[in-house]
Coordinates of C-alpha atoms in Angstrom, one line a residue:
X1 CA 11.0 15.6 -18.5
X2 CA 8.7 15.4 -15.5
X3 CA 8.2 19.1 -14.9
X4 CA 6.8 22.0 -16.8
X5 CA 8.9 24.4 -14.8
X6 CA 12.3 25.5 -16.0
X7 CA 15.2 23.5 -14.5
X8 CA 18.6 24.9 -13.7
X9 CA 21.5 22.6 -13.0
X10 CA 24.1 24.1 -10.7
X11 CA 26.6 21.4 -10.2
X12 CA 29.2 23.4 -8.1
X13 CA 29.4 26.2 -5.6
X14 CA 30.2 28.9 -8.2
X15 CA 27.1 28.6 -10.4
X16 CA 24.9 29.1 -7.2
X17 CA 26.0 32.8 -7.2
X18 CA 24.0 33.4 -10.4
X19 CA 21.1 31.1 -9.3
X20 CA 20.5 32.7 -5.8
X21 CA 19.5 36.1 -7.1
X22 CA 17.2 38.5 -5.1
X23 CA 14.1 36.9 -6.6
X24 CA 14.7 33.6 -4.8
X25 CA 12.3 33.6 -1.9
X26 CA 12.7 30.0 -0.6
X27 CA 14.9 26.9 -1.0
X28 CA 13.8 23.4 -0.3
X29 CA 16.3 20.7 0.6
X30 CA 15.3 17.1 0.0
X31 CA 18.0 15.2 1.9
X32 CA 20.9 15.5 4.4
X33 CA 23.7 16.1 1.9
X34 CA 26.6 18.0 3.4
X35 CA 26.7 20.3 0.4
X36 CA 23.4 21.8 1.4
X37 CA 25.6 24.2 3.3
X38 CA 26.5 25.8 0.0
X39 CA 23.0 27.1 -0.2
X40 CA 22.5 27.9 3.4
X41 CA 25.2 30.6 3.2
X42 CA 22.8 32.8 1.2
X43 CA 20.9 34.6 3.9
X44 CA 18.0 36.2 2.1
X45 CA 15.9 33.1 1.1
X46 CA 14.0 31.0 3.6
X47 CA 15.7 27.6 3.8
X48 CA 13.3 24.7 4.3
X49 CA 14.5 21.1 5.1
X50 CA 12.1 18.5 3.7
X51 CA 14.1 15.3 4.2
X52 CA 13.4 12.2 1.9
X53 CA 11.7 10.1 4.5
X54 CA 10.5 9.9 8.1
X55 CA 12.4 7.2 9.9
X56 CA 14.2 6.4 13.1
X57 CA 17.6 6.6 11.5
X58 CA 20.0 9.2 12.9
X59 CA 19.6 11.2 9.7
X60 CA 16.0 12.0 10.9
X61 CA 17.2 13.7 14.0
X62 CA 20.7 15.1 13.0
X63 CA 21.7 18.3 14.7
X64 CA 22.7 19.6 11.3
X65 CA 18.9 20.1 10.7
X66 CA 19.1 23.1 13.1
X67 CA 20.8 25.2 10.3
X68 CA 17.5 25.5 8.4
X69 CA 14.9 28.1 9.0
X70 CA 12.1 25.6 8.9
X71 CA 11.9 21.8 9.2
X72 CA 9.0 20.0 7.6
X73 CA 8.0 16.9 9.6
X74 CA 5.1 14.5 9.1
X75 CA 3.7 15.0 12.6
X76 CA 4.5 15.4 16.3
X77 CA 6.7 12.3 16.4
X78 CA 9.0 13.9 13.8
X79 CA 9.5 16.9 15.9
X80 CA 9.8 14.9 19.2
X81 CA 12.4 12.7 17.7
X82 CA 15.0 15.5 17.9
X83 CA 14.4 16.3 21.6
X84 CA 14.3 12.6 22.4
X85 CA 17.9 12.3 21.2
X86 CA 19.1 15.5 22.9
X87 CA 19.0 17.6 19.8
X88 CA 17.7 21.0 20.8
X89 CA 15.9 22.8 18.1
X90 CA 13.3 25.7 18.6
X91 CA 9.8 24.5 18.3
X92 CA 9.0 27.4 16.0
X93 CA 11.2 25.8 13.3
X94 CA 8.9 22.7 12.9
X95 CA 6.1 22.6 10.4
X96 CA 3.8 19.6 10.5
X97 CA 2.8 18.7 6.9
X98 CA 1.7 15.1 7.1
X99 CA 2.8 12.7 4.4
X100 CA 1.0 14.1 1.4
X101 CA 2.8 11.8 -1.0
X102 CA 0.9 8.8 0.5
X103 CA -2.5 10.0 -0.3
X104 CA -3.7 8.4 -3.5
X105 CA -0.5 6.3 -3.8
X106 CA -0.9 3.8 -1.0
X107 CA -4.0 1.6 -1.0
X108 CA -5.2 0.9 2.6
X109 CA -6.2 -2.5 3.8
X110 CA -9.8 -3.5 3.9
X111 CA -9.2 -5.5 7.1
X112 CA -10.4 -8.7 5.6
X113 CA -7.3 -10.6 6.5
X114 CA -4.5 -12.1 4.4
X115 CA -5.1 -14.4 1.5
X116 CA -4.2 -18.1 1.6
X117 CA -1.0 -17.3 -0.3
X118 CA 0.0 -13.8 0.8
X119 CA 2.4 -11.5 -0.9
X120 CA 5.2 -10.3 1.3
X121 CA 7.4 -7.3 0.3
X122 CA 11.0 -7.6 1.5
X123 CA 12.5 -4.0 1.4
X124 CA 15.8 -3.9 3.1
X125 CA 17.5 -0.6 3.4
X126 CA 21.1 0.0 2.2
X127 CA 24.1 -0.9 4.3
X128 CA 24.8 2.7 5.4
X129 CA 27.9 4.7 5.1
X130 CA 28.5 5.5 8.8
X131 CA 28.6 3.3 11.9
X132 CA 25.3 4.5 13.3
X133 CA 23.6 4.0 10.0
X134 CA 24.4 0.3 9.7
X135 CA 20.7 -0.8 9.9
X136 CA 20.4 -3.0 6.9
X137 CA 19.4 -6.7 6.8
X138 CA 20.5 -7.5 3.2
X139 CA 23.3 -9.9 4.4
X140 CA 20.5 -12.0 6.1
X141 CA 18.2 -11.6 3.2
X142 CA 18.8 -15.1 1.8
X143 CA 17.6 -16.6 5.0
X144 CA 14.6 -14.3 5.3
X145 CA 13.4 -14.9 1.8
X146 CA 14.0 -18.6 2.0
X147 CA 11.8 -18.8 5.0
X148 CA 9.1 -16.7 3.4
X149 CA 9.1 -19.1 0.4
X150 CA 9.1 -22.1 2.6
X151 CA 6.1 -20.7 4.5
X152 CA 4.2 -20.4 1.2
X153 CA 4.4 -16.7 0.6
X154 CA 4.8 -14.9 -2.7
X155 CA 7.7 -12.5 -2.3
X156 CA 8.4 -9.0 -3.8
X157 CA 12.1 -8.2 -3.3
X158 CA 12.9 -4.5 -3.6
X159 CA 16.4 -3.5 -2.3
X160 CA 17.3 0.1 -1.6
X161 CA 18.6 1.8 -4.8
X162 CA 21.8 2.7 -3.1
X163 CA 22.6 -1.0 -2.5
X164 CA 23.6 -1.3 -6.2
X165 CA 26.5 1.1 -5.6
X166 CA 28.2 -1.5 -3.3
X167 CA 29.9 -4.5 -4.8
X168 CA 29.1 -6.9 -1.8
X169 CA 25.5 -5.8 -1.8
X170 CA 25.1 -6.5 -5.5
X171 CA 26.3 -10.1 -4.9
X172 CA 23.8 -10.5 -2.1
X173 CA 21.0 -9.2 -4.3
X174 CA 21.9 -11.6 -7.0
X175 CA 21.8 -14.5 -4.6
X176 CA 18.3 -13.6 -3.3
X177 CA 17.1 -13.2 -6.9
X178 CA 18.4 -16.6 -7.6
X179 CA 16.4 -18.1 -4.8
X180 CA 13.2 -16.5 -5.9
X181 CA 13.7 -17.2 -9.6
X182 CA 14.3 -20.9 -8.8
X183 CA 11.3 -21.2 -6.4
X184 CA 8.3 -20.0 -8.5
X185 CA 7.7 -17.8 -11.6
X186 CA 5.4 -15.4 -9.8
X187 CA 8.0 -14.1 -7.3
X188 CA 9.1 -10.6 -8.1
X189 CA 12.9 -10.3 -8.2
X190 CA 14.8 -7.0 -7.7
X191 CA 15.0 -6.0 -11.4
X192 CA 11.2 -6.3 -11.8
X193 CA 10.5 -4.5 -8.5
X194 CA 12.9 -1.7 -9.4
X195 CA 10.7 -1.0 -12.4
X196 CA 7.9 -0.3 -9.9
X197 CA 7.7 2.6 -7.5
X198 CA 8.1 1.6 -3.8
X199 CA 4.4 2.5 -3.3
X200 CA 3.4 0.2 -6.1
X201 CA 5.3 -2.6 -4.3
X202 CA 3.5 -1.8 -1.1
X203 CA 0.2 -1.9 -2.9
X204 CA 1.1 -5.3 -4.3
X205 CA 2.0 -6.7 -0.8
X206 CA -0.3 -8.0 1.9
X207 CA 2.6 -7.7 4.5
X208 CA 6.2 -6.4 4.6
X209 CA 9.5 -7.2 6.1
X210 CA 11.8 -4.1 6.2
X211 CA 14.5 -2.5 8.3
X212 CA 14.6 0.6 10.4
X213 CA 13.9 3.1 7.6
X214 CA 11.2 5.5 6.2
X215 CA 9.4 2.6 4.4
X216 CA 8.0 1.5 7.8
X217 CA 6.4 4.9 8.4
X218 CA 4.9 4.9 4.9
X219 CA 3.7 1.3 5.1
X220 CA 2.0 2.0 8.5
X221 CA -0.5 4.1 6.5
X222 CA -1.6 1.0 4.6
X223 CA -2.8 -0.7 7.9
X224 CA -1.1 -4.0 6.8
X225 CA 1.1 -6.1 9.1
X226 CA 4.9 -5.6 9.0
X227 CA 8.0 -7.0 10.6
X228 CA 11.1 -5.0 11.5
X229 CA 14.4 -6.8 10.9
X230 CA 16.9 -5.7 13.5
X231 CA 20.3 -6.7 14.7
X232 CA 21.0 -7.1 18.4
X233 CA 23.7 -4.4 18.2
X234 CA 20.9 -2.0 17.4
X235 CA 18.7 -3.0 20.3
X236 CA 19.0 0.5 21.7
X237 CA 17.8 2.0 18.5
X238 CA 14.7 -0.3 18.4
X239 CA 13.9 0.7 22.0
X240 CA 13.6 4.3 20.8
X241 CA 11.6 3.4 17.7
X242 CA 7.9 4.1 18.3
X243 CA 7.0 2.0 15.2
X244 CA 8.3 -1.0 17.0
X245 CA 5.1 -1.0 19.0
X246 CA 3.1 -1.6 15.9
X247 CA 5.2 -4.2 14.1
X248 CA 6.8 -7.6 14.8
X249 CA 10.4 -7.7 15.7
X250 CA 12.5 -10.1 13.6
X251 CA 15.8 -10.5 15.4
X252 CA 18.5 -11.3 12.9
X253 CA 20.4 -13.6 15.3
X254 CA 17.4 -15.8 15.8
X255 CA 15.5 -18.2 13.5
X256 CA 13.2 -16.0 11.5
X257 CA 10.5 -18.7 11.1
X258 CA 8.5 -17.8 14.2
X259 CA 8.3 -14.1 13.4
X260 CA 7.5 -14.7 9.8
X261 CA 4.9 -17.2 10.7
X262 CA 3.2 -14.7 12.9
X263 CA 3.5 -12.1 10.1
X264 CA 1.6 -14.0 7.6
X265 CA -0.7 -15.7 10.2
X266 CA -3.5 -14.0 12.3
X267 CA -2.7 -10.3 12.7
X268 CA -2.4 -10.1 16.5
X269 CA -1.1 -6.6 16.4
X270 CA -3.9 -5.2 14.2

């Protein structure tokens, strides 16, 4: 429905035999799915890894990326991230393409400061399926959102789409929605935010609270203040996160009021 190009659905390894004919010149991979290897085994096309975001998560410097012919990164930091974590990939594989999906989609700040009642986007990532991907703050979301409401902010709550697959996360989402629904009618609960694109939510916001994820990299383009929610167990990760130099750190084992007060106050990190 969204493309004028013909679309072929090959849902298993066998159908790929008929899809990867001699006319296929290049293959683009949009995420880190292990089944990408089913396509890599065909030697004649050029295999290009796009990724679905530019973050400091381990998926953004996985050694598995070395199996592709080319790796598209937003910029030099995207290439450096691999070497910084001991993943040795030839420089010739990296192609710097910027973040073209941001142009025309994210509205940049005018630099006039936050309004008296700012809108804050809370965009926690999903809980993660592996130990080194447990970077989400959703279990602390009630406290974060309550403090934002208490501070007088209007909140847009947009959880990661994968969070709805997890029963515990769905309960947490419901509790946060209940706080917002009971506080004021103009707060944007998860169901309403899900109907918007993540970029539309960013445009709606004057500031953002998020976890270590690609939404930080994208929001940086907007020139608006943001806070990074991070657990002490991930202190080593945040030390390697260059974006941490541009945002406030909201340590999840501390009272979030101070960090959130700075977030919607004078932007001392502008």
